[in-house]
Backbone as numpy.savetxt, mean C-alpha at the origin, in Angstrom:
# Nx Ny Nz CAx CAy CAz Cx Cy Cz
-14.05 -9.08 5.89 -14.89 -7.91 5.89 -14.00 -6.68 5.89
-14.33 -5.72 5.06 -13.61 -4.44 5.03 -14.34 -3.46 5.93
-13.56 -2.77 6.74 -14.13 -1.74 7.61 -13.10 -0.62 7.78
-13.56 0.48 8.29 -12.66 1.59 8.59 -11.76 1.25 9.77
-10.57 1.77 9.75 -9.60 1.65 10.83 -10.18 2.26 12.11
-9.90 1.61 13.22 -10.27 2.12 14.54 -8.99 2.25 15.35
-8.96 3.18 16.27 -7.75 3.47 17.05 -7.16 2.21 17.70
-8.00 1.31 18.16 -7.49 0.10 18.82 -6.82 -0.88 17.84
-6.91 -0.60 16.54 -6.25 -1.42 15.52 -4.77 -1.07 15.35
-4.35 0.04 15.94 -3.05 0.61 15.61 -1.88 -0.36 15.79
-1.78 -1.03 16.91 -0.63 -1.92 17.13 -0.60 -3.06 16.12
-1.75 -3.66 15.82 -1.82 -4.76 14.87 -1.49 -4.29 13.45
-2.01 -3.14 13.07 -1.76 -2.58 11.75 -0.27 -2.21 11.62
0.30 -1.62 12.64 1.71 -1.27 12.62 2.60 -2.50 12.49
2.24 -3.58 13.17 3.01 -4.83 13.06 2.94 -5.38 11.64
1.77 -5.32 11.02 1.63 -5.78 9.63 2.46 -4.89 8.71
2.42 -3.58 8.91 3.21 -2.65 8.11 4.69 -3.00 8.16
5.22 -3.19 9.36 6.65 -3.47 9.51 7.01 -4.80 8.87
6.28 -5.85 9.20 6.59 -7.18 8.66 6.49 -7.20 7.14
5.45 -6.60 6.60 5.26 -6.59 5.14 6.39 -5.82 4.45
6.79 -4.71 5.02 7.90 -3.96 4.43 9.21 -4.73 4.50
9.48 -5.38 5.61 10.71 -6.16 5.73 10.74 -7.30 4.72
9.62 -7.95 4.52 9.55 -9.09 3.58 9.59 -8.64 2.12
8.87 -7.56 1.79 8.76 -7.13 0.39 9.97 -6.33 -0.07
10.69 -5.75 0.86 11.78 -4.85 0.51 13.09 -5.31 1.13
13.45 -6.54 0.87 14.70 -7.08 1.42 15.93 -6.34 0.89
15.76 -5.57 -0.18 16.84 -4.79 -0.77 17.10 -3.48 -0.01
16.27 -3.20 1.00 16.43 -2.02 1.84 16.78 -2.51 3.25
17.81 -1.94 3.87 18.18 -2.39 5.22 17.00 -2.34 6.20
16.87 -3.37 7.02 15.77 -3.46 7.99 15.73 -2.24 8.90
16.87 -1.68 9.20 16.93 -0.51 10.08 16.18 0.69 9.54
16.07 0.78 8.23 15.31 1.88 7.65 13.85 1.80 8.08
13.26 0.62 7.97 11.85 0.45 8.34 11.67 0.55 9.85
12.56 -0.09 10.59 12.45 -0.05 12.05 12.60 1.38 12.57
13.44 2.17 11.91 13.65 3.56 12.31 12.47 4.47 11.99
11.59 4.03 11.13 10.41 4.83 10.75 9.16 4.44 11.55
9.28 3.44 12.40 8.11 2.90 13.09 7.31 3.97 13.84
7.97 4.81 14.61 7.23 5.82 15.40 6.60 6.88 14.50
7.30 7.27 13.45 6.75 8.22 12.48 5.46 7.65 11.86
5.50 6.38 11.50 4.34 5.73 10.89 3.23 5.57 11.93
3.59 5.26 13.17 2.58 5.15 14.24 1.78 6.45 14.36
2.45 7.58 14.22 1.78 8.87 14.30 0.97 9.17 13.04
1.46 8.73 11.88 0.82 9.06 10.61 -0.40 8.19 10.30
-0.38 6.93 10.71 -1.47 6.02 10.35 -2.85 6.55 10.70
-3.08 7.01 11.92 -4.43 7.48 12.26 -4.87 8.72 11.48
-3.92 9.42 10.85 -4.25 10.63 10.08 -4.72 10.30 8.67
-4.42 9.08 8.20 -4.78 8.67 6.84 -6.19 8.07 6.83
-6.72 7.92 5.63 -7.97 7.19 5.45 -7.58 5.72 5.32
-7.88 4.93 6.34 -7.44 3.53 6.38 -8.62 2.58 6.36
-8.46 1.54 5.55 -9.43 0.45 5.50 -8.71 -0.82 5.89
-9.32 -1.62 6.75 -8.73 -2.88 7.17 -9.61 -4.04 6.70
-8.95 -5.15 6.43 -9.65 -6.40 6.11 -9.53 -7.26 7.36
-10.68 -7.61 7.94 -10.70 -8.36 9.19 -11.49 -9.65 9.01
-10.93 -10.73 9.54 -11.62 -12.01 9.58 -11.48 -12.60 10.97
-12.59 -12.98 11.56 -12.61 -13.63 12.87 -11.80 -12.85 13.90
-11.93 -11.53 13.86 -11.28 -10.67 14.84 -9.81 -10.40 14.57
-9.27 -10.89 13.46 -7.87 -10.69 13.13 -7.76 -9.83 11.86
-6.93 -8.81 11.93 -6.70 -7.97 10.76 -5.71 -8.69 9.85
-6.13 -8.90 8.60 -5.28 -9.59 7.63 -4.57 -8.62 6.70
-5.05 -7.40 6.61 -4.41 -6.42 5.75 -5.07 -5.07 5.89
-4.41 -4.07 5.29 -4.99 -2.74 5.32 -4.48 -1.93 4.13
-5.22 -0.89 3.82 -4.89 0.03 2.74 -4.99 1.44 3.31
-4.00 2.26 2.98 -4.00 3.65 3.43 -4.09 4.60 2.25
-4.96 5.58 2.37 -5.15 6.59 1.33 -4.88 7.98 1.89
-4.30 8.81 1.05 -4.17 10.24 1.31 -4.77 10.92 0.10
-6.05 11.22 0.15 -6.77 11.71 -1.02 -6.88 10.59 -2.04
-6.38 10.83 -3.25 -6.40 9.81 -4.29 -5.06 9.09 -4.42
-4.19 9.26 -3.43 -2.88 8.61 -3.41 -2.92 7.41 -2.46
-2.54 6.24 -2.98 -2.47 5.05 -2.14 -1.11 5.05 -1.46
-1.10 5.29 -0.17 0.14 5.30 0.60 0.67 3.89 0.79
-0.18 2.89 0.68 0.28 1.50 0.76 -0.85 0.52 0.96
-0.60 -0.68 0.48 -1.45 -1.83 0.76 -0.54 -2.85 1.42
-0.93 -3.32 2.57 -0.11 -4.25 3.33 -0.96 -5.44 3.75
-0.49 -6.63 3.45 -1.22 -7.85 3.78 -0.33 -8.73 4.65
-0.93 -9.24 5.70 -0.22 -10.11 6.65 0.38 -11.31 5.93
1.60 -11.66 6.31 2.22 -12.86 5.76 1.33 -14.06 6.08
1.10 -14.90 5.13 0.21 -16.04 5.31 -1.19 -15.77 4.78
-1.52 -14.49 4.60 -2.83 -14.13 4.04 -2.68 -13.60 2.62
-1.46 -13.55 2.13 -1.23 -13.05 0.78 -1.71 -14.07 -0.24
-2.02 -13.58 -1.43 -2.52 -14.39 -2.55 -3.88 -15.02 -2.24
-4.64 -14.38 -1.37 -6.00 -14.83 -1.04 -7.04 -13.79 -1.42
-6.62 -12.74 -2.11 -7.56 -11.72 -2.56 -7.74 -10.55 -1.62
-7.04 -10.54 -0.50 -7.20 -9.45 0.47 -6.78 -8.12 -0.15
-5.61 -8.06 -0.76 -5.13 -6.82 -1.36 -6.05 -6.34 -2.48
-6.52 -7.25 -3.31 -7.43 -6.90 -4.41 -8.73 -6.32 -3.88
-9.28 -6.94 -2.85 -10.54 -6.43 -2.29 -10.35 -5.05 -1.67
-9.23 -4.84 -1.00 -8.95 -3.52 -0.44 -8.78 -2.48 -1.56
-8.09 -2.86 -2.61 -7.90 -1.96 -3.74 -9.23 -1.65 -4.42
-10.07 -2.66 -4.60 -11.40 -2.43 -5.18 -12.18 -1.44 -4.33
-12.05 -1.54 -3.02 -12.74 -0.58 -2.13 -12.22 0.83 -2.36
-10.92 0.97 -2.53 -10.33 2.29 -2.76 -10.80 2.89 -4.08
-11.03 2.03 -5.08 -11.47 2.51 -6.39 -12.91 3.01 -6.38
-13.72 2.52 -5.45 -15.13 2.91 -5.40 -15.27 4.41 -5.26
-16.01 5.01 -6.17 -16.29 6.43 -6.10 -15.14 7.34 -6.49
-14.06 6.76 -6.98 -12.92 7.57 -7.39 -12.70 7.39 -8.88
-12.26 8.43 -9.53 -11.96 8.36 -10.96 -10.49 8.15 -11.23
-9.66 8.30 -10.18 -8.22 8.22 -10.35 -7.57 7.83 -9.03
-6.52 7.02 -9.13 -5.66 6.69 -7.99 -4.22 6.69 -8.47
-3.31 7.06 -7.59 -1.89 6.98 -7.92 -1.15 6.35 -6.75
0.05 5.90 -7.03 0.90 5.28 -6.01 2.32 5.26 -6.51
3.24 4.91 -5.62 4.62 4.66 -5.99 5.00 3.28 -5.48
5.76 2.56 -6.30 6.20 1.22 -5.94 7.67 1.08 -6.33
8.45 0.47 -5.44 9.86 0.28 -5.75 10.02 -0.62 -6.97
10.94 -0.22 -7.84 11.21 -0.98 -9.06 11.56 -2.44 -8.74
12.30 -2.65 -7.65 12.72 -4.01 -7.28 11.60 -4.83 -6.65
10.49 -4.20 -6.32 9.35 -4.93 -5.75 8.47 -5.41 -6.91
8.99 -6.36 -7.64 8.34 -6.81 -8.88 6.98 -7.45 -8.62
6.82 -8.10 -7.51 5.54 -8.74 -7.20 4.43 -7.69 -7.05
4.73 -6.61 -6.33 3.73 -5.56 -6.15 3.45 -4.85 -7.46
4.50 -4.56 -8.23 4.32 -3.88 -9.52 3.44 -4.71 -10.45
3.64 -6.02 -10.47 2.83 -6.91 -11.30 1.37 -6.90 -10.84
1.16 -6.89 -9.53 -0.20 -6.83 -8.97 -0.90 -5.56 -9.46
-0.23 -4.42 -9.35 -0.86 -3.17 -9.76 -1.14 -3.14 -11.26
-0.23 -3.68 -12.06 -0.49 -3.75 -13.51 -1.73 -4.59 -13.79
-1.85 -5.73 -13.12 -3.04 -6.59 -13.29 -4.31 -5.85 -12.92
-4.20 -4.93 -12.00 -5.37 -4.19 -11.51 -5.61 -2.90 -12.27
-4.94 -2.73 -13.42 -5.23 -1.61 -14.30 -4.37 -0.38 -14.13
-3.32 -0.45 -13.32 -2.42 0.68 -13.14 -1.39 0.69 -14.26
-0.99 1.90 -14.66 0.05 2.09 -15.67 1.23 2.81 -15.03
2.43 2.38 -15.37 3.64 3.07 -14.91 3.84 4.30 -15.78
3.97 5.46 -15.13 4.06 6.71 -15.88 5.33 7.49 -15.63
6.21 6.99 -14.83 7.46 7.70 -14.57 8.25 7.03 -13.47
9.45 7.49 -13.28 10.33 6.97 -12.24 10.95 8.12 -11.47
11.33 7.82 -10.24 12.07 8.77 -9.43 12.89 7.97 -8.43
13.86 8.61 -7.83 14.66 7.96 -6.80 14.15 8.42 -5.44
13.84 7.46 -4.59 13.39 7.75 -3.23 14.59 8.28 -2.44
14.51 9.50 -1.97 15.62 10.13 -1.26 15.98 9.37 0.02
15.00 8.75 0.66 15.25 8.04 1.92 15.99 6.73 1.76
15.78 6.06 0.63 16.39 4.74 0.44 17.39 4.69 -0.70
17.34 5.66 -1.60 18.19 5.63 -2.79 17.70 4.66 -3.84
16.53 4.08 -3.65 15.97 3.10 -4.58 15.05 3.79 -5.60
15.03 3.22 -6.80 14.16 3.73 -7.85 12.73 3.26 -7.57
11.80 4.18 -7.69 10.40 3.83 -7.54 9.63 4.33 -8.75
8.62 3.56 -9.11 7.79 3.90 -10.26 6.51 4.57 -9.77
6.13 5.60 -10.49 4.84 6.23 -10.26 3.85 5.48 -11.13
2.75 5.04 -10.53 1.72 4.31 -11.26 0.38 4.97 -11.02
-0.45 4.97 -12.05 -1.77 5.57 -11.96 -2.84 4.64 -12.49
-4.01 4.77 -11.92 -5.21 4.07 -12.40 -6.26 5.14 -12.62
-6.97 5.01 -13.72 -8.11 5.89 -13.98 -9.32 5.03 -14.31
-10.46 5.45 -13.80 -11.70 4.77 -14.09 -11.91 4.74 -15.60
-12.24 3.61 -16.13 -12.44 3.48 -17.56 -11.15 3.22 -18.32
-10.03 3.07 -17.59 -8.76 2.74 -18.22 -8.07 3.88 -18.92
-8.55 5.11 -18.77 -7.92 6.25 -19.42 -6.55 6.51 -18.79
-5.57 6.73 -19.66 -4.23 7.07 -19.15 -4.04 8.57 -19.16
-3.13 9.03 -18.33 -2.77 10.43 -18.32 -1.25 10.52 -18.38
-0.70 11.64 -18.80 0.73 11.71 -19.05 1.63 11.62 -17.82
1.14 11.99 -16.65 1.99 11.90 -15.46 1.11 11.84 -14.22
1.73 11.41 -13.13 1.01 11.34 -11.86 1.19 12.64 -11.09
């Protein structure tokens, strides 16, 4: 079931965020993610967050800042079960456009977004990690635009 984030979800959501980042971004030192934990703890409640919950356990969440997807994170063991797709479908509801950035080396996530109708429209280097990230956009009806 998808529902809005509640304050008491914070510790569980933060744990999923950290674990998912460590697993998906092995090319970035773990200390980078661990060092951002408190910053993210403060930022999460400020975003528009949707969680996927089953039997009282949060399996994943999606964070939005307007039409920008700050991230989709799915608990290890719950991946490839449609949780991320359902969260993304929820984000698309009522929106004509979404954008995001994904690390070039995170090929699994980039492939997921392409399957879901996102197009890569540019690249930039993340100043915090030095890694190349792709800007990707989705538009309702499949319309592309020149940049994000």
